[in-house]
């Protein structure tokens, strides 16, 4: 039996692989900052001094092939804390035989959540857990949806996932309040947009054609309104039943089933209310077709809230996506606060905002003078809890990650498709979830800040 290190990798094989990579890269300049990388590389005291030096030093700029090989031996994690390293290494123990083909239904650039999800997805793909193939962007009128699709495509390009197929979502009914709220497109997102020629306009035609040709079963991750995925499941039920393995939704369910025994979407969950008719139809149709549903609630995300240091950490990579995420977080929270003040978000009020984003000790200080109008500049310094709704939903869709972090509750198992819910009590390891999200995001952006092949 070979001696193995703490990550259960054979030391001999790890050394051989890393030595080959680093020999290829020995002409690339090195800097003092690389000392942190050295500790992540396997070492053997019997090696000669020159060889030992090569094995302990990683190049400043890595090609895609080099960083993939280094990742396999755990040599690219020096940018992580020890706890983050432990979390991502534990995830690697659950790597599947084949990555899971994954589609996103998304509404980027109304808040940072979607782009954080793409970033985690990039690293999950690099690690062999998922293969992101298709993305449909929704929310707003046709022009805004085009901007969201261009934004999504641009971010995936920056993340070196150039093959992701991005479509603009379809029209859906909006009332006057929704028209205003759904039009929100943060200024910071424009710099990351791809050209209009890089996106596809007919989402339904695109989806049905590509799903029919999918080589493997597909996992659907819904982190936005459900107009498009509902159109697909309604128009092409046989293809969806044959090709879709499961659907994971950031949403919520009503405590009571409908008269026919179907689980219903929660009318208070934002993604459901974006197009409530589509949400009701999707939930029911998926159950009729026997497609497993996993619903992640917003309360689950409250349990895994991160501090602003999460965004500072990923911005430290120097990657433009990291900078965007750090800068846009404040803008997004400001927009949420002002939307509540303007009455654009039914069911959300000041108390909900304070309870969600601030510790209890600070709520009283903010609410001392209830007659005084609090500007966002008064609120921002007191914010310490930021929720990663969509990234948590992605982790819940990945079997290896879900096994580590959650114990989903089956709320429907008889007669129709299985429906599971991930609520706050079903997040079994919230601290590990935070560490894993940080580790994946940091790793994705560091690995993308490299020289071309």
XYZ file of C-alpha atoms in Angstrom:
453
model
C 0.000 0.000 0.000
C 1.296 3.434 -0.916
C 1.690 6.043 1.764
C -1.039 8.655 1.398
C -1.197 12.250 2.529
C -3.979 13.972 4.469
C -6.028 14.412 1.277
C -5.882 10.648 0.530
C -3.711 11.115 -2.570
C -0.614 8.958 -3.197
C 2.436 11.098 -2.474
C 4.502 9.447 -5.201
C 1.899 10.079 -7.901
C 1.331 13.625 -6.694
C 5.024 14.411 -6.814
C 5.432 12.902 -10.291
C 2.540 14.902 -11.727
C 3.529 18.197 -10.106
C 7.162 17.742 -11.128
C 6.199 17.276 -14.776
C 4.049 20.390 -14.734
C 6.584 22.544 -12.990
C 9.441 21.350 -15.209
C 7.418 22.583 -18.174
C 6.978 25.946 -16.491
C 10.457 26.533 -15.031
C 11.176 29.377 -17.435
C 8.279 31.437 -16.047
C 9.336 34.039 -13.485
C 8.581 33.521 -9.822
C 7.795 36.039 -7.112
C 8.148 36.041 -3.293
C 4.371 35.845 -3.000
C 4.557 32.276 -4.220
C 5.826 31.045 -0.845
C 2.231 30.360 0.181
C 1.827 28.033 -2.803
C 4.890 26.027 -1.783
C 3.253 24.722 1.364
C 0.444 23.206 -0.723
C 2.804 21.080 -2.846
C 3.811 17.533 -1.842
C 7.435 17.280 -0.645
C 9.959 14.494 -0.166
C 13.139 15.103 1.794
C 15.132 12.575 -0.264
C 14.990 14.685 -3.426
C 18.004 16.629 -4.591
C 18.017 20.346 -3.876
C 17.279 21.603 -7.445
C 14.420 19.158 -7.897
C 13.061 20.016 -4.469
C 13.052 23.705 -5.338
C 11.090 23.033 -8.527
C 8.523 20.945 -6.689
C 8.020 23.663 -4.078
C 7.508 26.552 -6.483
C 4.479 27.140 -8.666
C 4.638 29.545 -11.616
C 3.031 32.953 -11.302
C 0.991 32.399 -14.486
C -0.412 28.971 -15.316
C -1.889 27.722 -18.546
C -5.273 26.000 -18.451
C -3.673 22.558 -18.821
C -1.182 23.235 -16.037
C -3.718 24.481 -13.525
C -6.005 21.518 -14.222
C -3.163 19.106 -13.443
C -2.099 21.075 -10.384
C -5.661 21.073 -9.090
C -5.637 17.287 -9.275
C -2.781 17.138 -6.761
C -4.152 19.857 -4.498
C -1.442 22.395 -5.363
C -3.658 25.338 -6.274
C -5.266 26.005 -2.901
C -2.750 28.326 -1.239
C -5.173 31.239 -1.630
C -7.613 29.521 0.746
C -7.680 29.421 4.525
C -6.975 26.085 6.174
C -10.689 25.641 6.919
C -11.616 26.431 3.314
C -9.042 23.903 2.122
C -10.560 21.282 4.394
C -14.059 21.999 3.069
C -13.134 21.743 -0.603
C -11.008 18.648 -0.029
C -13.911 16.969 1.735
C -16.114 17.776 -1.261
C -13.551 16.167 -3.572
C -14.062 12.864 -1.786
C -17.584 12.822 -3.271
C -16.642 13.489 -6.899
C -18.997 11.613 -9.261
C -17.925 9.305 -12.061
C -19.329 11.791 -14.590
C -20.155 15.484 -14.117
C -23.819 16.422 -14.073
C -25.026 18.329 -17.154
C -26.661 21.450 -15.722
C -28.934 24.220 -17.011
C -29.498 27.555 -15.251
C -32.657 29.684 -15.388
C -31.410 32.990 -14.085
C -31.911 36.771 -13.810
C -28.415 38.273 -13.421
C -27.526 41.806 -12.383
C -30.483 42.695 -10.211
C -28.282 41.507 -7.324
C -24.946 39.648 -7.065
C -26.423 36.209 -6.340
C -26.591 34.885 -9.890
C -23.003 35.795 -10.733
C -21.766 34.240 -7.474
C -23.621 31.107 -8.612
C -21.894 31.158 -12.016
C -18.561 31.538 -10.222
C -19.189 28.562 -7.946
C -20.402 26.647 -10.992
C -17.152 27.327 -12.804
C -15.125 25.709 -10.011
C -17.585 22.846 -9.591
C -17.088 22.207 -13.292
C -13.298 22.353 -12.942
C -13.570 19.845 -10.090
C -15.688 17.445 -12.170
C -19.060 17.832 -10.410
C -21.108 19.684 -13.040
C -21.010 20.595 -16.713
C -22.848 23.870 -17.327
C -24.251 23.688 -20.850
C -27.226 26.064 -21.113
C -28.429 29.276 -19.491
C -31.712 31.139 -19.999
C -31.926 34.741 -18.738
C -35.269 36.186 -17.685
C -36.797 39.145 -15.753
C -38.001 42.364 -17.352
C -39.046 43.419 -20.825
C -37.309 42.173 -23.974
C -34.580 44.809 -23.860
C -33.733 44.151 -20.215
C -33.783 40.390 -20.766
C -31.339 40.845 -23.644
C -29.039 42.797 -21.338
C -29.272 40.052 -18.723
C -28.452 37.387 -21.320
C -25.479 39.420 -22.576
C -24.355 39.863 -18.989
C -24.555 36.119 -18.315
C -22.643 35.284 -21.489
C -20.007 37.898 -20.718
C -19.436 36.533 -17.222
C -19.112 32.965 -18.470
C -16.618 34.194 -21.061
C -14.599 35.880 -18.299
C -14.732 32.620 -16.360
C -13.348 30.793 -19.423
C -16.583 28.856 -19.962
C -16.979 30.025 -23.544
C -19.131 27.078 -24.639
C -22.077 27.886 -22.366
C -25.130 28.446 -24.591
C -27.066 31.532 -23.420
C -30.604 32.429 -24.525
C -32.853 35.387 -23.805
C -36.022 34.384 -21.989
C -39.556 34.814 -23.283
C -42.171 37.497 -22.622
C -44.398 37.122 -19.569
C -47.196 39.159 -17.999
C -46.232 41.924 -15.557
C -48.327 44.382 -13.593
C -47.238 48.016 -13.250
C -45.271 47.446 -10.051
C -43.511 44.436 -11.544
C -42.639 46.347 -14.707
C -40.729 48.866 -12.628
C -39.116 46.382 -10.244
C -38.156 43.832 -12.923
C -36.464 46.525 -15.017
C -33.688 46.937 -12.459
C -30.314 46.383 -14.153
C -27.336 47.558 -12.126
C -24.911 49.914 -13.848
C -21.934 47.845 -12.745
C -23.039 44.980 -14.980
C -22.678 46.760 -18.308
C -18.892 46.387 -18.438
C -19.178 42.589 -18.332
C -21.782 42.227 -21.106
C -20.959 40.171 -24.181
C -21.988 41.333 -27.634
C -25.611 40.857 -28.772
C -24.453 38.409 -31.436
C -23.316 35.953 -28.758
C -26.774 35.248 -27.347
C -29.783 33.410 -28.757
C -33.234 34.984 -28.930
C -35.782 32.157 -29.101
C -35.390 30.419 -25.773
C -38.167 27.850 -26.268
C -36.920 26.700 -29.670
C -33.373 26.613 -28.332
C -34.294 24.673 -25.215
C -36.434 22.044 -26.922
C -33.856 21.404 -29.650
C -30.892 21.234 -27.307
C -32.653 19.169 -24.657
C -33.704 16.589 -27.253
C -30.048 16.254 -28.308
C -28.569 16.242 -24.809
C -26.184 13.274 -24.479
C -26.939 12.762 -20.779
C -29.691 13.496 -18.316
C -29.919 17.154 -17.318
C -30.251 18.808 -13.921
C -32.241 22.058 -13.950
C -31.372 24.857 -11.494
C -34.043 27.570 -11.281
C -32.837 30.762 -9.594
C -35.295 33.154 -11.256
C -38.893 33.345 -12.452
C -40.303 30.232 -14.095
C -41.828 31.482 -17.354
C -39.268 29.737 -19.567
C -38.876 26.395 -17.830
C -42.671 26.205 -17.546
C -43.025 26.873 -21.284
C -40.589 24.035 -21.965
C -42.235 21.497 -19.668
C -45.706 22.424 -20.956
C -44.801 22.392 -24.657
C -42.420 19.413 -24.650
C -43.485 17.197 -21.727
C -42.213 13.961 -23.260
C -38.741 15.357 -23.942
C -38.567 16.855 -20.449
C -39.705 13.618 -18.799
C -37.082 11.658 -20.738
C -34.126 14.035 -20.444
C -34.522 15.991 -17.165
C -33.273 14.152 -14.088
C -34.348 16.697 -11.462
C -35.271 20.342 -10.906
C -33.883 22.416 -8.017
C -35.628 25.723 -7.293
C -34.901 28.702 -5.085
C -38.460 29.280 -3.938
C -40.811 27.838 -1.374
C -43.912 25.703 -0.935
C -47.285 26.275 0.658
C -47.941 24.232 3.806
C -51.144 22.792 2.297
C -51.490 20.846 -0.944
C -54.119 21.734 -3.527
C -57.426 19.900 -3.929
C -55.785 17.291 -6.179
C -52.978 16.554 -3.732
C -50.205 18.486 -5.481
C -47.586 20.529 -3.635
C -48.054 24.232 -4.422
C -45.525 27.089 -4.696
C -45.358 29.605 -1.868
C -47.041 32.827 -2.988
C -44.570 34.854 -0.889
C -41.353 33.582 -2.531
C -39.895 36.143 -4.949
C -39.043 33.762 -7.799
C -42.526 32.263 -7.618
C -44.282 35.635 -7.623
C -42.306 36.866 -10.641
C -44.729 34.770 -12.727
C -47.052 33.036 -10.295
C -49.097 31.267 -12.962
C -45.916 29.780 -14.424
C -44.722 28.697 -10.970
C -48.004 26.915 -10.202
C -47.941 25.212 -13.583
C -44.295 24.134 -13.291
C -44.647 22.695 -9.796
C -47.720 20.703 -10.825
C -46.424 19.541 -14.206
C -43.138 18.329 -12.730
C -45.077 16.282 -10.181
C -47.367 14.881 -12.883
C -44.353 13.821 -14.969
C -42.592 12.278 -11.968
C -39.609 14.654 -12.118
C -38.053 15.105 -8.651
C -38.319 18.635 -7.263
C -36.009 20.037 -4.595
C -37.116 23.413 -3.231
C -34.635 25.579 -1.312
C -36.264 28.255 0.856
C -34.951 31.720 1.587
C -34.866 30.816 5.280
C -32.239 28.164 4.503
C -30.039 30.899 3.064
C -30.444 32.956 6.250
C -28.716 30.131 8.104
C -25.669 30.324 5.810
C -25.377 34.111 5.591
C -21.884 35.473 4.991
C -20.244 38.734 6.022
C -18.952 41.395 3.595
C -15.534 39.745 3.943
C -16.817 37.051 1.562
C -16.865 39.624 -1.236
C -13.565 41.160 -0.205
C -11.997 37.714 -0.348
C -13.088 36.980 -3.905
C -12.190 40.484 -5.069
C -8.666 39.825 -3.811
C -8.059 37.633 -6.871
C -7.892 40.735 -9.053
C -10.383 39.108 -11.431
C -12.953 41.498 -12.993
C -15.808 39.261 -11.874
C -14.525 39.473 -8.297
C -14.360 43.257 -8.516
C -17.886 43.375 -9.932
C -19.260 41.237 -7.118
C -17.652 43.331 -4.410
C -18.828 46.613 -5.921
C -22.319 45.506 -6.771
C -23.186 44.052 -3.354
C -23.671 47.450 -1.783
C -25.645 48.707 -4.778
C -27.902 45.660 -4.697
C -28.652 45.998 -1.002
C -29.323 49.691 -1.505
C -31.815 48.831 -4.243
C -33.550 46.329 -1.988
C -33.825 48.857 0.849
C -35.197 51.542 -1.467
C -37.623 49.073 -3.058
C -39.022 48.339 0.392
C -39.295 52.059 1.150
C -41.171 52.631 -2.133
C -43.589 49.754 -1.514
C -42.410 47.792 -4.554
C -41.843 44.528 -2.664
C -45.085 43.318 -1.051
C -44.528 41.323 2.112
C -41.131 42.888 2.827
C -40.757 45.750 5.287
C -38.124 47.491 7.417
C -38.370 44.898 10.173
C -37.703 42.087 7.703
C -34.663 43.954 6.364
C -33.211 44.560 9.839
C -33.875 40.991 10.931
C -32.336 39.561 7.760
C -29.178 41.629 7.352
C -28.255 42.779 10.876
C -27.639 41.048 14.200
C -30.328 41.566 16.825
C -28.081 43.783 18.917
C -28.081 46.417 16.206
C -31.746 46.313 15.278
C -32.760 48.303 18.333
C -30.226 51.029 17.570
C -31.558 51.417 14.051
C -35.176 51.434 15.171
C -34.783 53.805 18.138
C -36.452 56.687 16.328
C -39.199 55.110 14.269
C -40.376 58.517 13.131
C -37.038 59.253 11.501
C -36.520 58.146 7.911
C -33.341 56.063 7.754
C -31.296 56.535 4.588
C -29.342 53.603 3.221
C -26.086 55.345 4.154
C -27.241 55.110 7.788
C -28.095 51.438 7.323
C -25.066 50.151 5.383
C -22.437 50.366 8.177
C -24.608 48.117 10.353
C -25.050 45.333 7.772
C -23.228 42.131 8.676
C -25.359 39.341 7.193
C -25.536 38.809 3.420
C -27.536 35.907 2.046
C -26.392 33.719 -0.831
C -29.760 32.339 -1.951
C -28.829 31.178 -5.442
C -25.369 29.736 -4.670
C -26.916 27.639 -1.899
C -29.488 26.384 -4.413
C -26.714 25.312 -6.767
C -25.018 23.363 -3.968
C -28.337 21.684 -3.158
C -28.538 20.504 -6.787
C -25.096 18.831 -6.717
C -25.333 15.379 -5.097
C -21.853 15.446 -3.556
C -22.316 18.890 -2.018
C -25.890 18.180 -0.940
C -24.735 15.067 0.904
C -22.226 17.132 2.886
C -24.448 20.068 3.757
C -28.146 19.180 3.807
C -30.717 16.667 4.903
C -33.635 17.522 2.569
C -37.091 16.858 3.935
C -39.420 14.812 1.726
C -42.781 16.568 1.724
C -44.392 14.482 -0.998
C -43.539 10.888 -1.943
C -46.775 9.163 -2.930
C -48.624 9.128 -6.229
C -46.660 11.886 -7.937
C -43.036 12.909 -8.292
C -40.967 13.285 -5.138
C -40.855 16.818 -3.709
C -38.161 17.727 -1.178
C -37.640 20.950 0.730
C -34.448 22.420 2.142
C -35.453 24.753 4.956
C -33.346 26.176 7.789
C -33.579 22.989 9.855
C -32.437 20.932 6.861
C -29.098 22.744 6.543
C -27.075 20.370 8.700
C -23.669 22.040 8.327
C -24.130 25.801 7.801
C -20.541 26.746 8.668
C -19.211 24.183 6.225
C -21.563 25.587 3.561
C -20.111 29.069 4.069
C -16.559 27.765 3.848
C -17.305 25.748 0.740
C -18.954 28.665 -1.064
C -15.984 30.879 -0.251
C -13.467 28.211 -1.277
C -15.188 27.521 -4.591
C -15.573 31.204 -5.469
C -11.991 32.107 -4.584
C -10.621 29.100 -6.453
C -12.665 29.840 -9.559
C -11.430 33.412 -9.828
C -7.805 32.635 -9.017
C -7.776 29.829 -11.579
C -9.244 32.213 -14.187
C -6.519 34.828 -13.629
C -3.957 33.049 -15.764
C -1.953 33.224 -18.947
C -3.513 31.809 -22.135
C -2.356 28.411 -23.389
